[in-house]
Tab-separated table of C-alpha atoms and ligand atoms in Angstrom:
chain	number	residue	atom	x	y	z
D	146	ILE	CA	14.802	16.135	-6.855
D	147	ASP	CA	17.085	14.682	-4.296
D	148	SER	CA	14.870	12.163	-2.578
D	149	GLY	CA	16.978	12.479	0.547
D	150	LYS	CA	16.117	8.934	1.425
D	151	ASN	CA	16.593	8.679	5.116
D	152	ASN	CA	17.299	5.468	6.820
D	153	TYR	CA	14.118	4.486	8.518
D	154	SER	CA	14.469	5.727	12.016
D	155	THR	CA	14.416	2.972	14.538
D	156	GLU	CA	12.449	4.901	17.075
D	157	VAL	CA	9.085	4.303	15.426
D	158	GLN	CA	8.416	1.231	17.459
D	159	ASN	CA	10.599	-0.398	19.999
D	160	SER	CA	11.092	-4.076	19.728
D	161	THR	CA	9.533	-5.942	22.594
D	162	ALA	CA	9.541	-9.655	22.978
D	163	SER	CA	5.874	-10.351	23.514
D	164	ASP	CA	4.023	-13.495	22.586
D	165	GLU	CA	1.248	-11.568	20.966
D	166	ASP	CA	1.339	-10.385	17.400
D	167	LYS	CA	1.444	-6.666	17.524
D	168	GLU	CA	-1.364	-5.135	15.534
D	169	LEU	CA	0.099	-2.536	13.194
D	170	ALA	CA	-1.244	1.004	13.148
D	171	PRO	CA	-3.117	1.847	9.916
D	172	SER	CA	-0.315	4.168	8.834
D	173	GLU	CA	2.213	1.377	9.337
D	174	LYS	CA	0.100	-1.067	7.345
D	175	SER	CA	-0.198	1.424	4.558
D	176	LEU	CA	3.556	1.935	4.599
D	177	LEU	CA	4.327	-1.784	4.525
D	178	GLN	CA	1.895	-2.290	1.686
D	179	LYS	CA	3.521	0.487	-0.318
D	180	ILE	CA	6.925	-1.014	0.242
D	181	VAL	CA	6.035	-4.553	-0.773
D	182	ARG	CA	3.933	-3.503	-3.735
D	183	THR	CA	5.579	-3.917	-7.070
D	184	GLY	CA	2.744	-2.960	-9.356
D	185	LEU	CA	-0.682	-1.627	-9.902
D	186	ILE	CA	-3.933	-3.204	-8.755
D	187	THR	CA	-6.115	-3.225	-11.811
D	188	SER	CA	-9.805	-2.871	-11.272
D	189	LYS	CA	-12.737	-4.392	-13.065
D	190	HIS	CA	-15.066	-1.746	-11.698
D	191	ASP	CA	-16.011	1.522	-13.332
D	192	ILE	CA	-15.188	4.889	-11.841
D	193	GLU	CA	-18.100	6.619	-10.122
D	194	VAL	CA	-18.116	10.375	-10.602
D	195	GLN	CA	-20.049	13.050	-8.715
D	196	ARG	CA	-19.960	16.582	-9.998
D	197	ARG	CA	-21.348	19.688	-8.377
D	198	ASP	CA	-21.809	21.164	-11.805
D	199	PRO	CA	-23.045	18.426	-14.108
D	200	LYS	CA	-22.266	20.632	-17.104
D	201	SER	CA	-18.576	20.840	-16.285
D	202	PRO	CA	-16.675	18.773	-18.783
D	203	LEU	CA	-15.261	15.446	-17.773
D	204	TYR	CA	-12.552	13.728	-19.730
D	205	SER	CA	-10.909	10.414	-19.503
D	206	VAL	CA	-7.526	9.749	-21.089
D	207	LYS	CA	-6.234	6.417	-22.242
D	208	SER	CA	-2.663	7.553	-22.747
D	209	PHE	CA	-0.151	9.804	-20.997
D	210	GLU	CA	0.621	11.606	-24.286
D	211	LEU	CA	-2.862	13.033	-24.394
D	212	LEU	CA	-2.165	14.921	-21.183
D	213	LYS	CA	0.303	17.253	-22.903
D	214	LEU	CA	2.855	16.864	-20.160
D	215	HIS	CA	6.283	18.426	-20.332
D	216	PRO	CA	8.411	16.000	-22.388
D	217	ASN	CA	10.884	15.536	-19.541
D	218	LEU	CA	8.108	14.634	-17.180
D	219	LEU	CA	6.603	12.236	-19.682
D	220	ARG	CA	9.991	10.607	-20.047
D	221	GLY	CA	10.159	10.119	-16.282
D	222	VAL	CA	6.704	8.551	-16.261
D	223	TYR	CA	7.608	6.089	-19.006
D	224	GLU	CA	10.893	5.257	-17.374
D	225	MET	CA	8.971	4.211	-14.267
D	226	GLY	CA	7.321	1.595	-16.434
D	227	TYR	CA	3.947	3.275	-16.639
D	228	ASN	CA	2.666	2.587	-20.128
D	229	ALA	CA	-0.876	3.782	-19.715
D	230	PRO	CA	-2.850	5.529	-16.971
D	231	SER	CA	-4.499	3.339	-14.359
D	232	LYS	CA	-8.267	3.461	-14.065
D	233	ILE	CA	-8.265	6.124	-11.385
D	234	GLN	CA	-5.620	8.086	-13.313
D	235	GLU	CA	-7.657	8.051	-16.539
D	236	THR	CA	-10.266	10.213	-14.859
D	237	ALA	CA	-8.221	11.982	-12.186
D	238	LEU	CA	-5.364	13.265	-14.333
D	239	PRO	CA	-7.413	15.373	-16.776
D	240	LEU	CA	-9.160	16.948	-13.788
D	241	LEU	CA	-5.939	17.510	-11.886
D	242	LEU	CA	-4.265	19.098	-14.908
D	243	ALA	CA	-7.302	21.084	-16.095
D	244	ASN	CA	-7.290	24.834	-16.501
D	245	PRO	CA	-8.766	26.515	-14.623
D	246	PRO	CA	-7.744	24.058	-11.896
D	247	GLN	CA	-10.434	21.878	-10.358
D	248	ASN	CA	-10.636	20.515	-6.858
D	249	LEU	CA	-10.682	16.758	-6.635
D	250	ILE	CA	-11.652	14.235	-3.997
D	251	ALA	CA	-10.578	10.723	-4.966
D	252	GLN	CA	-11.142	7.471	-3.171
D	253	SER	CA	-9.792	4.094	-4.162
D	254	GLN	CA	-7.991	1.315	-2.439
D	255	SER	CA	-4.278	1.349	-1.957
D	256	GLY	CA	-2.301	0.293	-5.004
D	257	THR	CA	-4.586	1.796	-7.649
D	258	GLY	CA	-2.333	4.684	-8.646
D	259	LYS	CA	-3.407	7.656	-6.535
D	260	THR	CA	0.090	8.696	-5.463
D	261	ALA	CA	1.437	8.538	-8.981
D	262	ALA	CA	-1.519	10.687	-10.120
D	263	PHE	CA	-1.075	13.525	-7.669
D	264	VAL	CA	2.720	13.473	-7.887
D	265	LEU	CA	2.419	13.906	-11.633
D	266	ALA	CA	-0.014	16.777	-11.124
D	267	MET	CA	2.216	18.410	-8.511
D	268	LEU	CA	5.251	18.232	-10.773
D	269	SER	CA	3.471	19.578	-13.793
D	270	ARG	CA	2.017	22.562	-11.893
D	271	VAL	CA	5.397	23.684	-10.575
D	272	ASP	CA	7.237	26.557	-12.198
D	273	PRO	CA	10.860	25.396	-11.899
D	274	GLU	CA	12.121	28.934	-12.586
D	275	LEU	CA	10.664	30.198	-9.315
D	276	GLN	CA	12.669	29.445	-6.200
D	277	TYR	CA	9.967	29.172	-3.578
D	278	PRO	CA	7.346	26.614	-2.480
D	279	GLN	CA	4.355	26.345	-4.800
D	280	VAL	CA	3.049	22.916	-3.788
D	281	VAL	CA	2.317	21.471	-0.360
D	282	CYS	CA	1.570	17.781	0.123
D	283	LEU	CA	0.511	16.493	3.533
D	284	SER	CA	1.092	12.892	4.631
D	285	PRO	CA	0.164	11.411	8.001
D	286	THR	CA	3.618	10.143	8.954
D	287	TYR	CA	7.284	10.689	8.370
D	288	GLU	CA	7.659	7.398	6.541
D	289	LEU	CA	4.675	7.951	4.242
D	290	ALA	CA	5.950	11.431	3.372
D	291	ILE	CA	9.295	9.907	2.384
D	292	GLN	CA	7.512	7.338	0.192
D	293	THR	CA	5.716	10.117	-1.666
D	294	GLY	CA	8.915	12.137	-1.982
D	295	GLU	CA	10.664	9.172	-3.514
D	296	VAL	CA	7.978	8.798	-6.167
D	297	ALA	CA	8.379	12.505	-6.942
D	298	ALA	CA	12.154	12.120	-7.126
D	299	LYS	CA	11.877	9.272	-9.610
D	300	MET	CA	9.264	10.898	-11.753
D	301	SER	CA	11.239	14.132	-11.966
D	302	THR	CA	14.537	12.485	-12.887
D	303	TYR	CA	14.637	14.568	-16.071
D	304	CYS	CA	13.385	17.758	-14.449
D	305	PRO	CA	16.547	18.728	-12.563
D	306	ASN	CA	15.274	22.170	-11.665
D	307	ILE	CA	12.353	20.903	-9.633
D	308	ARG	CA	13.315	20.424	-6.028
D	309	LEU	CA	11.592	19.020	-2.991
D	310	ARG	CA	11.865	19.691	0.700
D	311	TYR	CA	10.655	17.313	3.409
D	312	ALA	CA	8.848	18.912	6.332
D	313	VAL	CA	9.141	16.027	8.743
D	314	ARG	CA	10.729	15.424	12.107
D	315	GLY	CA	14.473	15.754	12.036
D	316	GLU	CA	14.396	18.263	9.161
D	317	ASP	CA	15.462	21.769	10.032
D	318	VAL	CA	15.577	25.068	8.242
D	319	GLU	CA	17.897	27.813	9.374
D	320	LYS	CA	15.994	30.397	11.421
D	321	GLY	CA	15.078	33.467	9.442
D	322	SER	CA	15.788	31.865	6.074
D	323	LYS	CA	13.340	30.953	3.337
D	324	ILE	CA	12.754	27.619	1.670
D	325	GLU	CA	13.706	27.682	-2.008
D	326	GLU	CA	12.419	24.272	-3.062
D	327	GLN	CA	9.193	24.338	-5.061
D	328	ILE	CA	7.566	21.341	-3.372
D	329	ILE	CA	7.062	20.650	0.323
D	330	VAL	CA	6.048	17.155	1.389
D	331	GLY	CA	5.494	16.773	5.084
D	332	THR	CA	3.385	16.026	8.106
D	333	PRO	CA	0.657	18.501	9.128
D	334	GLY	CA	2.219	19.735	12.373
D	335	LYS	CA	5.605	20.469	10.869
D	336	VAL	CA	4.179	22.149	7.766
D	337	LEU	CA	1.941	24.314	9.935
D	338	ASP	CA	4.899	25.365	12.089
D	339	TRP	CA	7.000	26.155	9.060
D	340	ALA	CA	4.226	28.284	7.574
D	341	THR	CA	3.097	30.139	10.694
D	342	LYS	CA	5.591	30.053	13.532
D	343	TYR	CA	8.785	30.224	11.477
D	344	LYS	CA	7.459	31.677	8.225
D	345	PHE	CA	9.909	29.597	6.191
D	346	PHE	CA	7.575	29.923	3.222
D	347	ASP	CA	4.635	32.033	2.184
D	348	PRO	CA	1.435	29.966	2.007
D	349	LYS	CA	-0.050	32.590	-0.314
D	350	ASN	CA	2.235	31.289	-3.066
D	351	ILE	CA	0.884	27.760	-2.850
D	352	LYS	CA	-1.109	26.783	-5.928
D	353	VAL	CA	-1.538	23.070	-5.224
D	354	PHE	CA	-2.463	21.556	-1.879
D	355	VAL	CA	-2.503	17.762	-1.635
D	356	LEU	CA	-3.868	15.832	1.293
D	357	ASP	CA	-2.930	12.183	1.088
D	358	GLU	CA	-4.037	9.186	3.163
D	359	ALA	CA	-6.910	11.228	4.525
D	360	ASP	CA	-8.503	8.279	6.280
D	361	ILE	CA	-5.369	7.832	8.352
D	362	MET	CA	-5.280	11.560	9.094
D	363	VAL	CA	-8.858	11.439	10.333
D	364	ASP	CA	-7.826	8.822	12.857
D	365	THR	CA	-4.808	10.756	14.066
D	366	GLN	CA	-5.276	13.241	16.874
D	367	GLY	CA	-4.708	16.795	15.702
D	368	HIS	CA	-4.158	16.119	12.021
D	369	GLN	CA	-7.547	17.335	10.847
D	370	ASP	CA	-7.243	20.521	12.820
D	371	GLN	CA	-3.695	21.200	11.635
D	372	SER	CA	-4.714	20.521	8.037
D	373	PHE	CA	-7.613	23.007	8.301
D	374	ARG	CA	-5.315	25.609	9.736
D	375	ILE	CA	-2.892	25.189	6.854
D	376	ARG	CA	-5.720	25.254	4.385
D	377	LYS	CA	-6.994	28.587	5.737
D	378	LEU	CA	-3.650	30.207	4.919
D	379	LEU	CA	-3.844	29.231	1.249
D	380	PRO	CA	-5.155	31.510	-1.495
D	381	GLU	CA	-8.694	31.125	-2.807
D	382	THR	CA	-7.401	29.915	-6.122
D	383	CYS	CA	-5.293	27.095	-4.688
D	384	GLN	CA	-6.179	23.725	-6.174
D	385	MET	CA	-7.143	21.112	-3.582
D	386	MET	CA	-6.446	17.416	-4.127
D	387	PHE	CA	-7.787	15.053	-1.524
D	388	PHE	CA	-7.046	11.314	-1.456
D	389	SER	CA	-8.303	8.493	0.683
D	390	ALA	CA	-8.385	4.717	0.533
D	391	THR	CA	-11.770	4.587	2.263
D	392	TYR	CA	-14.966	6.590	2.060
D	393	THR	CA	-16.516	6.947	5.470
D	394	GLU	CA	-18.697	9.806	6.688
D	395	ASP	CA	-15.827	11.230	8.732
D	396	VAL	CA	-13.540	11.178	5.727
D	397	MET	CA	-16.142	12.855	3.533
D	398	ARG	CA	-16.809	15.591	6.077
D	399	PHE	CA	-13.070	16.239	6.193
D	400	ALA	CA	-12.886	16.104	2.394
D	401	ASN	CA	-15.638	18.640	1.859
D	402	ALA	CA	-14.077	21.012	4.351
D	403	ILE	CA	-10.662	20.790	2.713
D	404	ALA	CA	-11.743	20.611	-0.898
D	405	PRO	CA	-15.123	22.278	-1.448
D	406	MET	CA	-16.791	22.199	-4.843
D	407	SER	CA	-14.783	19.178	-5.815
D	408	VAL	CA	-15.371	16.582	-8.405
D	409	ILE	CA	-15.577	13.351	-6.424
D	410	ILE	CA	-14.324	10.178	-8.023
D	411	ARG	CA	-14.513	6.730	-6.509
D	412	LEU	CA	-13.370	3.306	-7.550
D	413	LYS	CA	-15.024	0.347	-5.904
D	414	ARG	CA	-12.760	-2.013	-4.080
D	415	GLU	CA	-11.547	-5.025	-5.979
D	416	GLU	CA	-12.718	-8.019	-4.011
D	417	GLU	CA	-10.480	-10.942	-3.320
D	418	THR	CA	-11.567	-14.126	-5.011
D	419	LEU	CA	-10.571	-17.751	-5.099
D	420	ASP	CA	-11.408	-18.002	-8.789
D	421	ASN	CA	-7.925	-18.552	-10.130
D	422	ILE	CA	-6.673	-20.488	-7.146
D	423	ARG	CA	-6.276	-24.252	-7.196
D	424	GLN	CA	-6.848	-25.522	-3.696
D	425	TYR	CA	-5.457	-28.741	-2.265
D	426	TYR	CA	-5.093	-30.467	1.037
D	427	VAL	CA	-2.551	-32.977	2.305
D	428	ASN	CA	-3.355	-35.565	4.964
D	429	CYS	CA	-0.858	-35.492	7.784
D	430	ASN	CA	-0.611	-37.174	11.181
D	431	ASN	CA	1.261	-34.567	13.175
D	432	LYS	CA	3.463	-31.529	12.804
D	433	GLU	CA	6.525	-33.610	11.848
D	434	ASP	CA	4.440	-35.146	9.115
D	435	LYS	CA	3.328	-31.698	8.012
D	436	TYR	CA	6.953	-30.687	7.918
D	437	ASN	CA	7.782	-33.619	5.625
D	438	ALA	CA	4.909	-32.769	3.323
D	439	LEU	CA	6.148	-29.217	3.228
D	440	VAL	CA	9.663	-30.227	2.315
D	441	ASN	CA	8.290	-32.403	-0.482
D	442	ILE	CA	6.240	-29.524	-1.800
D	443	TYR	CA	9.188	-27.171	-1.444
D	444	GLY	CA	11.367	-29.592	-3.382
D	445	GLY	CA	8.732	-29.869	-6.083
D	446	VAL	CA	8.330	-26.154	-6.559
D	447	THR	CA	10.811	-24.699	-8.942
D	448	ILE	CA	9.192	-21.403	-9.763
D	449	GLY	CA	7.845	-18.614	-7.680
D	450	GLN	CA	7.841	-18.038	-3.997
D	451	ALA	CA	5.797	-19.556	-1.214
D	452	MET	CA	4.226	-18.127	1.878
D	453	ILE	CA	3.506	-20.384	4.830
D	454	PHE	CA	0.985	-19.490	7.499
D	455	CYS	CA	1.093	-20.835	11.034
D	456	GLN	CA	-1.495	-20.233	13.692
D	457	THR	CA	0.945	-19.420	16.479
D	458	LYS	CA	4.299	-17.775	16.781
D	459	LYS	CA	5.600	-20.848	18.548
D	460	MET	CA	4.738	-23.048	15.590
D	461	ALA	CA	6.246	-20.544	13.172
D	462	LEU	CA	9.493	-20.513	15.130
D	463	TRP	CA	9.588	-24.320	15.280
D	464	LEU	CA	9.121	-24.482	11.539
D	465	VAL	CA	11.786	-21.880	10.854
D	466	ASN	CA	14.249	-23.831	12.976
D	467	GLN	CA	13.393	-27.116	11.264
D	468	MET	CA	13.806	-25.664	7.818
D	469	THR	CA	16.958	-23.746	8.634
D	470	GLU	CA	18.528	-26.822	10.202
D	471	HIS	CA	17.900	-28.653	6.960
D	472	GLY	CA	19.594	-25.968	4.952
D	473	HIS	CA	16.620	-24.077	3.534
D	474	ALA	CA	16.720	-20.300	3.276
D	475	VAL	CA	13.545	-19.070	4.905
D	476	ALA	CA	12.364	-15.677	6.062
D	477	LEU	CA	10.262	-15.166	9.166
D	478	LEU	CA	7.818	-12.363	9.600
D	479	SER	CA	6.437	-12.343	13.081
D	480	GLY	CA	4.357	-10.015	15.142
D	481	GLU	CA	6.984	-8.762	17.537
D	482	LEU	CA	9.140	-7.253	14.811
D	483	THR	CA	9.354	-3.501	14.552
D	484	VAL	CA	8.110	-1.835	11.402
D	485	GLN	CA	11.720	-1.420	10.249
D	486	GLN	CA	12.444	-5.082	10.789
D	487	ARG	CA	9.309	-6.076	8.904
D	488	ILE	CA	10.310	-3.826	6.037
D	489	SER	CA	13.715	-5.433	5.796
D	490	VAL	CA	12.285	-8.969	5.982
D	491	LEU	CA	9.764	-8.170	3.252
D	492	ASP	CA	12.307	-6.341	1.100
D	493	SER	CA	14.679	-9.262	1.191
D	494	PHE	CA	11.879	-11.718	0.378
D	495	ARG	CA	10.629	-9.534	-2.431
D	496	GLU	CA	14.117	-9.455	-3.878
D	497	GLY	CA	13.998	-13.238	-3.928
D	498	LYS	CA	16.719	-13.832	-1.353
D	499	GLU	CA	14.461	-16.401	0.282
D	500	LYS	CA	11.994	-18.598	-1.525
D	501	VAL	CA	9.809	-19.113	1.501
D	502	LEU	CA	8.260	-16.685	3.919
D	503	ILE	CA	6.866	-18.066	7.146
D	504	THR	CA	4.409	-15.989	9.062
D	505	THR	CA	1.564	-15.947	11.542
D	506	ASN	CA	-1.628	-14.007	11.050
D	507	VAL	CA	0.067	-10.619	11.071
D	508	LEU	CA	0.466	-10.705	7.362
D	509	SER	CA	-2.782	-12.282	6.379
D	510	ARG	CA	-4.697	-9.058	6.268
D	511	GLY	CA	-4.037	-6.099	4.090
D	512	ILE	CA	-0.624	-7.042	2.785
D	513	ASP	CA	-0.307	-8.747	-0.583
D	514	ILE	CA	2.959	-9.972	-1.901
D	515	GLU	CA	2.447	-10.251	-5.588
D	516	GLN	CA	4.996	-12.758	-6.728
D	517	VAL	CA	3.844	-15.401	-4.271
D	518	THR	CA	2.378	-18.265	-6.276
D	519	ILE	CA	1.940	-20.833	-3.517
D	520	VAL	CA	0.316	-20.294	-0.180
D	521	ILE	CA	0.574	-23.069	2.364
D	522	ASN	CA	-1.634	-23.201	5.398
D	523	PHE	CA	0.579	-25.096	7.791
D	524	ASP	CA	-2.323	-24.596	10.171
D	525	LEU	CA	-5.845	-23.899	8.995
D	526	PRO	CA	-7.064	-20.470	10.012
D	527	VAL	CA	-9.453	-20.747	12.950
D	528	THR	CA	-11.024	-18.321	15.366
D	529	VAL	CA	-10.317	-18.451	19.099
D	530	THR	CA	-13.259	-20.826	19.477
D	531	ARG	CA	-11.770	-23.036	16.755
D	532	GLU	CA	-14.404	-22.204	14.186
D	533	PRO	CA	-13.189	-21.903	10.588
D	534	ASP	CA	-11.994	-18.341	9.959
D	535	TYR	CA	-13.286	-17.813	6.424
D	536	ASP	CA	-12.159	-14.190	6.123
D	537	THR	CA	-8.612	-15.024	7.040
D	538	TYR	CA	-8.619	-17.966	4.644
D	539	LEU	CA	-9.709	-15.663	1.842
D	540	HIS	CA	-7.190	-12.962	2.762
D	541	ARG	CA	-4.367	-15.473	2.886
D	542	ILE	CA	-4.938	-17.147	-0.432
D	543	GLY	CA	-7.320	-14.883	-2.361
D	544	ARG	CA	-6.061	-12.628	-5.084
D	545	THR	CA	-7.253	-9.287	-6.419
D	546	GLY	CA	-6.847	-7.396	-9.647
D	547	ARG	CA	-3.748	-8.251	-11.539
D	548	PHE	CA	-3.093	-11.093	-9.156
D	549	GLY	CA	-5.821	-12.713	-11.195
D	550	LYS	CA	-2.978	-14.861	-12.427
D	551	LYS	CA	-3.075	-18.421	-11.191
D	552	GLY	CA	-2.119	-19.443	-7.709
D	553	ILE	CA	-1.992	-22.589	-5.640
D	554	ALA	CA	-3.102	-23.053	-2.054
D	555	ILE	CA	-2.191	-26.120	-0.045
D	556	ASN	CA	-3.736	-26.921	3.313
D	557	LEU	CA	-1.938	-29.291	5.653
D	558	VAL	CA	-4.538	-31.062	7.760
D	559	SER	CA	-4.161	-33.497	10.618
D	560	GLY	CA	-6.925	-35.052	12.672
D	561	SER	CA	-10.673	-35.126	12.385
D	562	SER	CA	-11.260	-31.603	13.624
D	563	ASP	CA	-8.996	-30.226	10.876
D	564	HIS	CA	-10.925	-32.262	8.334
D	565	ALA	CA	-14.209	-30.897	9.598
D	566	ILE	CA	-12.899	-27.349	9.334
D	567	LEU	CA	-11.590	-27.976	5.820
D	568	LYS	CA	-14.984	-29.350	4.780
D	569	GLN	CA	-16.693	-26.230	6.098
D	570	ILE	CA	-14.260	-23.978	4.242
D	571	GLU	CA	-14.883	-25.925	1.049
D	572	GLU	CA	-18.635	-25.583	1.427
D	573	HIS	CA	-18.455	-21.942	2.391
D	574	PHE	CA	-16.624	-20.919	-0.780
D	575	CYS	CA	-18.293	-23.551	-2.995
D	576	LYS	CA	-14.896	-24.392	-4.442
D	577	PRO	CA	-13.414	-27.868	-4.369
D	578	ILE	CA	-10.308	-28.565	-2.300
D	579	GLU	CA	-8.595	-31.620	-3.755
D	580	CYS	CA	-6.479	-34.214	-2.026
D	581	LEU	CA	-2.777	-34.069	-2.866
D	582	ASN	CA	-0.324	-36.859	-2.248
D	583	THR	CA	3.048	-35.259	-1.624
D	584	ASP	CA	4.858	-38.628	-1.801
D	585	ASN	CA	3.630	-39.088	-5.312
D	586	ALA	CA	5.842	-37.349	-7.848
D	587	ASP	CA	3.053	-37.269	-10.435
D	588	ASP	CA	0.789	-35.386	-8.074
D	589	MET	CA	3.503	-32.882	-7.386
D	590	GLU	CA	3.972	-31.734	-10.965
U	162	ADP	P1	-1.841	4.287	-4.381
U	162	ADP	O1	-1.315	5.661	-4.086
U	162	ADP	O2	-3.274	4.283	-4.799
U	162	ADP	O3	-1.542	3.293	-3.305
U	162	ADP	P2	0.381	4.132	-6.226
U	162	ADP	O4	0.358	5.400	-6.986
U	162	ADP	O5	1.382	4.024	-5.128
U	162	ADP	O6	-1.072	3.765	-5.673
U	162	ADP	O7	0.578	2.949	-7.285
U	162	ADP	C1	0.625	1.596	-6.895
U	162	ADP	C2	1.735	0.879	-7.673
U	162	ADP	O8	1.444	0.904	-9.052
U	162	ADP	C3	3.107	1.515	-7.516
U	162	ADP	O9	4.058	0.482	-7.537
U	162	ADP	C4	3.222	2.401	-8.753
U	162	ADP	O10	4.565	2.578	-9.131
U	162	ADP	C5	2.457	1.604	-9.779
U	162	ADP	N1	1.758	2.444	-10.770
U	162	ADP	C6	1.087	3.602	-10.562
U	162	ADP	N2	0.549	4.065	-11.704
U	162	ADP	C7	0.880	3.181	-12.678
U	162	ADP	C8	0.618	3.085	-14.085
U	162	ADP	N3	-0.103	3.996	-14.738
U	162	ADP	N4	1.121	2.028	-14.756
U	162	ADP	C9	1.849	1.082	-14.105
U	162	ADP	N5	2.131	1.109	-12.789
U	162	ADP	C10	1.651	2.135	-12.070
């Protein structure tokens, strides 16, 4: 598969210089999270399964070998560094690869291996000898479709005869011709047009229909309707695979309409905890003092990367300027950046080009950067009424799943109101926050 990686189009969001952090759309958050993620979220929870027919067999596999995949596909899977199926894959893959095919509705949080599961199923259901579309996968946006296509391209490195076509904006097919690629990954509107208006492929030949990021689709005007209309064109026997990160009533109604008589599997969300996090605070008098403490910490940290949270954009900018002036390489992620700019900031940080990432609250929710070992609250998280913001505190420094590895959080506090807030945070989580003296080399080890 030629992944046809497009440069992210810059028209997604125009850059505007506002003082407010721009709240990202759910599809953009999901995209960012996919891009910064480097590995699986492992879950401590068990899979919940609902079957229409309780007698239908249910398997779980602990290895990819047991799935009897084509050797070239298996090779691709191993080369991606997947040694064993993730929790959701253990249960989903045998269902997805079963004969006769079974419909599946799967819900689990982002990062648990859903995409890898359905891409593997798509690839193994394709007949590479046939030169027409056999699989359709719907994604809510251009960028998310490309992400999925890239996973397919990697996994099928050793299956040169399997080809993929993107049905997204900017992609055209010559009028009157037919698509020869076996897999179509695209957005609902474009796929519908290609099937009905232009008849670039025959939906009756589709044997696998995947609907990904269903919760984002539900929130997007027209997507549900377009997906239903595509679904109606597919043969009775087509296997339906439905994926969502959340499990709301709306999503389930959509799911049951798209994929009736499905096995439903769910994996409970892994909660963030402070269990493996050592928490400290540093007494400071003012922001200059905080800056000095920071530089001492920064000097003392030889491994890993740090993320620094500021309450306002103004403070973040001040800090970036201070640090840059003193010769430190820092990255800034702020709310007015476009999605493309955020992606490039995060990519560069993930590659280790900067050791420190400074940000406001934009990043505190929903985006985890795994290799970060130190989180510094340059400002404590507070609500608009200056109450402690416990959720944000947890999202900033908490870790889930495989991030269970140890982390350090350092709070820079100045003044009595900061101390009061810190005390409340400590009591709220029932976890001690110890005093750290950044002038003392012993403390810094
Ligand atoms: P989701 O679709 O649920 O967000 P992904 O399929 O994108 O999850 O997987 C999340 C991350 O984990 C990706 O970086 C992916 O390459 C990796 N991954 C997926 N399955 C496995 C596996 N079995 N072993 C190791 N890593 C995996």
